mmCIF file of C-alpha atoms and ligand atoms in Angstrom:
data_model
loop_
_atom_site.group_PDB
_atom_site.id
_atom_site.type_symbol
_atom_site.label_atom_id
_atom_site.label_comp_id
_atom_site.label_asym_id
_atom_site.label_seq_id
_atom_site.Cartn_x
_atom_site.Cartn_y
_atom_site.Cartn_z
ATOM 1 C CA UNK A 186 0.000 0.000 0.000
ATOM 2 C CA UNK A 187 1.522 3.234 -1.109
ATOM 3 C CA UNK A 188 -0.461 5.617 0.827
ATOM 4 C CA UNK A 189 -0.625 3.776 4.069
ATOM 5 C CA UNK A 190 0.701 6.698 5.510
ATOM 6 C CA UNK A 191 -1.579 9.874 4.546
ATOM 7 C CA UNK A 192 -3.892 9.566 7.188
ATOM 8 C CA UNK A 193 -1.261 10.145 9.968
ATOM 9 C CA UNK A 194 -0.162 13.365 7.428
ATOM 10 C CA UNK A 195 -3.470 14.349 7.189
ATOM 11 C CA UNK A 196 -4.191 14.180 10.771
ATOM 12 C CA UNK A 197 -0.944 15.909 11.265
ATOM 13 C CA UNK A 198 -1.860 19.051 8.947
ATOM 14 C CA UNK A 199 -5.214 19.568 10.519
ATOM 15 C CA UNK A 200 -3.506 19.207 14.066
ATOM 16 C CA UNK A 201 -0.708 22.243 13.190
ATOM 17 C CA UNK A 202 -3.279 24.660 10.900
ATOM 18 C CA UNK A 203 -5.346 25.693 14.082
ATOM 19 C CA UNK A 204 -1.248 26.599 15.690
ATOM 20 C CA UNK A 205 -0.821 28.563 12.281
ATOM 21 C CA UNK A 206 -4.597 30.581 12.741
ATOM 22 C CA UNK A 207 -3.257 31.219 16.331
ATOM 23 C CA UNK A 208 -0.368 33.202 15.724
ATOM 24 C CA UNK A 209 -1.988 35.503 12.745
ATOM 25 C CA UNK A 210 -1.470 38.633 14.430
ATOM 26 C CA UNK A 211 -4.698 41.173 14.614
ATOM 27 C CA UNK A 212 -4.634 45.412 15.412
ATOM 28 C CA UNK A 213 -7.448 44.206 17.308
ATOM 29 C CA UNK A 214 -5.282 42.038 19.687
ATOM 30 C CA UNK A 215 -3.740 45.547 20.853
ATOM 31 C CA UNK A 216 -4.997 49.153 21.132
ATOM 32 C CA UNK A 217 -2.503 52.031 21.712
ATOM 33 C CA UNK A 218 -3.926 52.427 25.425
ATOM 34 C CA UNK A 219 -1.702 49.950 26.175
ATOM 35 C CA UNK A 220 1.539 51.477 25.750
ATOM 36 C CA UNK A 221 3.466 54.601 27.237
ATOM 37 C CA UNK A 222 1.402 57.218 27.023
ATOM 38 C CA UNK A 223 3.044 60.542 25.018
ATOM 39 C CA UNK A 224 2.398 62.588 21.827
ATOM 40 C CA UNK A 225 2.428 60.526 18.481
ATOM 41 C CA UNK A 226 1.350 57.196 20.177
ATOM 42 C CA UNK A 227 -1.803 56.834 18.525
ATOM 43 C CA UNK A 228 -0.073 57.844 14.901
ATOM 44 C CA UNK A 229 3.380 55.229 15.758
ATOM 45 C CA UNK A 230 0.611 52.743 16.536
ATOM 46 C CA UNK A 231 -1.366 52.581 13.589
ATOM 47 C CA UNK A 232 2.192 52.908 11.744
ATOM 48 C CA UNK A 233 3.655 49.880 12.952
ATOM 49 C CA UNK A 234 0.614 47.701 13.195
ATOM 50 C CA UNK A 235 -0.278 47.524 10.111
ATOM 51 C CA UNK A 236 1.934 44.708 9.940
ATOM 52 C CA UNK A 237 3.075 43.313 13.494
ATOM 53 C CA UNK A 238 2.323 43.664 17.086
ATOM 54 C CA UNK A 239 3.365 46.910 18.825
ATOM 55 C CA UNK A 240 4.588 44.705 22.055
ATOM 56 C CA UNK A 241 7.378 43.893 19.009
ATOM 57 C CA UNK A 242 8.653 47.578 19.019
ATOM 58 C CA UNK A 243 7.514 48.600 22.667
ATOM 59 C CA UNK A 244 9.908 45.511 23.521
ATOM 60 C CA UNK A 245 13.197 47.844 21.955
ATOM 61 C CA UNK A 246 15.051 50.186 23.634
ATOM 62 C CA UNK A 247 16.845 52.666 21.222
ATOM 63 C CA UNK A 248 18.199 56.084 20.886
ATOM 64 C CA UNK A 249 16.575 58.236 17.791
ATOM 65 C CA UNK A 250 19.053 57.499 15.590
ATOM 66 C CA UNK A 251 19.011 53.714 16.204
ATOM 67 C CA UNK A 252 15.266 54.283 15.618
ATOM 68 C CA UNK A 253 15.754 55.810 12.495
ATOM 69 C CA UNK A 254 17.753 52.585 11.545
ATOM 70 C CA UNK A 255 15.047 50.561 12.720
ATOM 71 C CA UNK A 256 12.273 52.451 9.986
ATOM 72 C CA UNK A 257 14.538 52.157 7.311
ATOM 73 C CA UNK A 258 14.934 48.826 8.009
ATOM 74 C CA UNK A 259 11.330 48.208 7.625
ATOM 75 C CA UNK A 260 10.868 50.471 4.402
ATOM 76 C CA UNK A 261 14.157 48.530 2.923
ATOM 77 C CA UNK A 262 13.149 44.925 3.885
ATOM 78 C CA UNK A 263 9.826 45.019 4.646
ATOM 79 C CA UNK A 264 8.527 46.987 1.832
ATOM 80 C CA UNK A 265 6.937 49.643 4.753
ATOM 81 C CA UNK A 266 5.759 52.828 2.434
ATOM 82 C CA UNK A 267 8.111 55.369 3.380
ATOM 83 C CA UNK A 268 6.858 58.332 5.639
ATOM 84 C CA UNK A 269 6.369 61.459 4.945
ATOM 85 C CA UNK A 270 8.880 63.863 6.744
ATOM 86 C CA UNK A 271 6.176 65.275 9.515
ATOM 87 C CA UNK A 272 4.951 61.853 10.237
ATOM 88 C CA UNK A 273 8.323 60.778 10.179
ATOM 89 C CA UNK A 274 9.110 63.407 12.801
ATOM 90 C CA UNK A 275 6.150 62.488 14.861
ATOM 91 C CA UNK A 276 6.693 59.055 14.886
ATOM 92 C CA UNK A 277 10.640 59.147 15.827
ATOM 93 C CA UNK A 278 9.581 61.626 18.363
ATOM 94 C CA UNK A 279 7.129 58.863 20.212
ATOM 95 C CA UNK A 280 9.478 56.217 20.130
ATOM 96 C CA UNK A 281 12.830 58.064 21.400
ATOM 97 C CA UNK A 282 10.438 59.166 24.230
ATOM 98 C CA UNK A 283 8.682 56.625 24.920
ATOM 99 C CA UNK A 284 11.434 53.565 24.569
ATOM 100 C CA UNK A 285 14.681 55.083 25.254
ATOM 101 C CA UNK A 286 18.063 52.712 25.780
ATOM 102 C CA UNK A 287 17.355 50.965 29.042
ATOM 103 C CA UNK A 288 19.561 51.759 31.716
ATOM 104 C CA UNK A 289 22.121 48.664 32.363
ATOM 105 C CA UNK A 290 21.059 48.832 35.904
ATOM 106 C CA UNK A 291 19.553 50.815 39.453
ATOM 107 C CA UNK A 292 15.572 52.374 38.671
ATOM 108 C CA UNK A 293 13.796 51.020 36.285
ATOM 109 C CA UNK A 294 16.436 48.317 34.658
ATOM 110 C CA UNK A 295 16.846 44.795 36.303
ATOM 111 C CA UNK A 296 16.941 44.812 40.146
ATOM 112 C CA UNK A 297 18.700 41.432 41.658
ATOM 113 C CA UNK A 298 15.399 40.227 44.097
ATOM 114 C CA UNK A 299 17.716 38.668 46.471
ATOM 115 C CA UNK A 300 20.121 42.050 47.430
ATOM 116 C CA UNK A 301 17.657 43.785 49.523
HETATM 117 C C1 HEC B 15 5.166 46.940 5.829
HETATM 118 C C2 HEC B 15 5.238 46.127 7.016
HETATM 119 C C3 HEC B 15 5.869 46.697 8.261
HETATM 120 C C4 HEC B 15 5.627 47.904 8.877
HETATM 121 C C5 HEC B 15 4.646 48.978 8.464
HETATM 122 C C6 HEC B 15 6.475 47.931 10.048
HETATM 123 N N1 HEC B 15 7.186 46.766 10.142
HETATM 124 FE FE1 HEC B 15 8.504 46.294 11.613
HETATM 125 N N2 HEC B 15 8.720 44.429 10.828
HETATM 126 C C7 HEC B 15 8.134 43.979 9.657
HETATM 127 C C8 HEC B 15 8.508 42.594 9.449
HETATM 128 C C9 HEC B 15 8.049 41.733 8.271
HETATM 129 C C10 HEC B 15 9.344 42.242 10.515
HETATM 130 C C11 HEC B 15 10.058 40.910 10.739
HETATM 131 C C12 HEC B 15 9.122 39.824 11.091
HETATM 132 C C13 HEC B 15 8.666 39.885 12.497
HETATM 133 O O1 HEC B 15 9.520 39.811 13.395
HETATM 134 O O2 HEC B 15 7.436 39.966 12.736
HETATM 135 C C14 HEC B 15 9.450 43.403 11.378
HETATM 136 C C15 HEC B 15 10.182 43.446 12.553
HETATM 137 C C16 HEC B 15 10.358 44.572 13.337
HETATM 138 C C17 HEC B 15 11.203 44.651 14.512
HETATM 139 C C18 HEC B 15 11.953 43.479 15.112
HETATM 140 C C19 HEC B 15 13.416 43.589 15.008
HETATM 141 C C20 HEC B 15 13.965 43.485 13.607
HETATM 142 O O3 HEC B 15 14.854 44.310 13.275
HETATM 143 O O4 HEC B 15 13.579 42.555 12.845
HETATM 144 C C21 HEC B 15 11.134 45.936 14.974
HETATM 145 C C22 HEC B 15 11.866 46.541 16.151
HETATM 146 C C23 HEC B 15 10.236 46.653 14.100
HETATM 147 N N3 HEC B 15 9.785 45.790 13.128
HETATM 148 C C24 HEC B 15 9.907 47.981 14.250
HETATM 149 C C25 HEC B 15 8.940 48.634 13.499
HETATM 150 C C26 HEC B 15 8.492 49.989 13.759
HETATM 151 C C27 HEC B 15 9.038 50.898 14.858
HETATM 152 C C28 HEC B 15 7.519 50.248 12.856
HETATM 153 C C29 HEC B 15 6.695 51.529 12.713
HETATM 154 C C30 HEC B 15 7.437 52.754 12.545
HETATM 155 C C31 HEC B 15 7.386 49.083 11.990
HETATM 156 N N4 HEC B 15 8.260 48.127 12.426
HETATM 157 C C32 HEC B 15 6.513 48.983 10.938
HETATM 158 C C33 HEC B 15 7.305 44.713 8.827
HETATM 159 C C34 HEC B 15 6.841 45.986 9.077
#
């Protein structure tokens, strides 16, 4: 029997497609609420989301021109339509703010649980 074992496939394809529907990302799955509040959150939001999760860039910290890097990246690669220069302004302007270089250690960076 040739095709003894296409069942087991099948049954294997239909076990990983739900995985696959699962990780399709939504806007919906997000709102800008969620993140650091500032000026240009709403307009970086709806930027970036149109193709991935903002938890992917609120996850970065970078300095503005690292940032800058970062956009490019995604107009060069990812075929993101370039911005105009006062949304481009805007939206740099958010993210330096908002998710600056995190500081190696003391407030705000990784505090050792055990040292107090
Ligand atoms: C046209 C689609 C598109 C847009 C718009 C877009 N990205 Fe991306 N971005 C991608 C893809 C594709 C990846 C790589 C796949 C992944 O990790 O999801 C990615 C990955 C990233 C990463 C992960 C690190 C890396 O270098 O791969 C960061 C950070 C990022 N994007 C930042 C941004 C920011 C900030 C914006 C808004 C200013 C943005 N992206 C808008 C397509 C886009």
């Amino acid at each position: 029997m040739r095709l003894r074992g296409a069942p087991a496939l099948l049954a294997g394809l239909l076990w990983i497609a739900p995985a696959f529907a699962q990780t399709a990302f939504t806007p919906r799955d997000e709102s800008p609420e969620e993140f650091v509040a500032g000026p240009g959150r709403d307009e970086t939001f709806y930027t970036c989301t149109a193709c991935h999760g903002f938890k992917l860039v609120a996850a970065q910290g970078l300095t503005r021109a690292q940032w800058e890097d970062s956009i490019n990246l995604m107009i060069r690669r990812h075929n993101m339509p370039p911005l105009e220069d006062k949304d481009r302004a805007v939206v740099l302007g958010y993210l330096e703010t908002a998710y600056p270089p995190r500081a190696p250690a003391g407030r705000g960076g990784w505090q050792n649980p055990f040292a107090k």
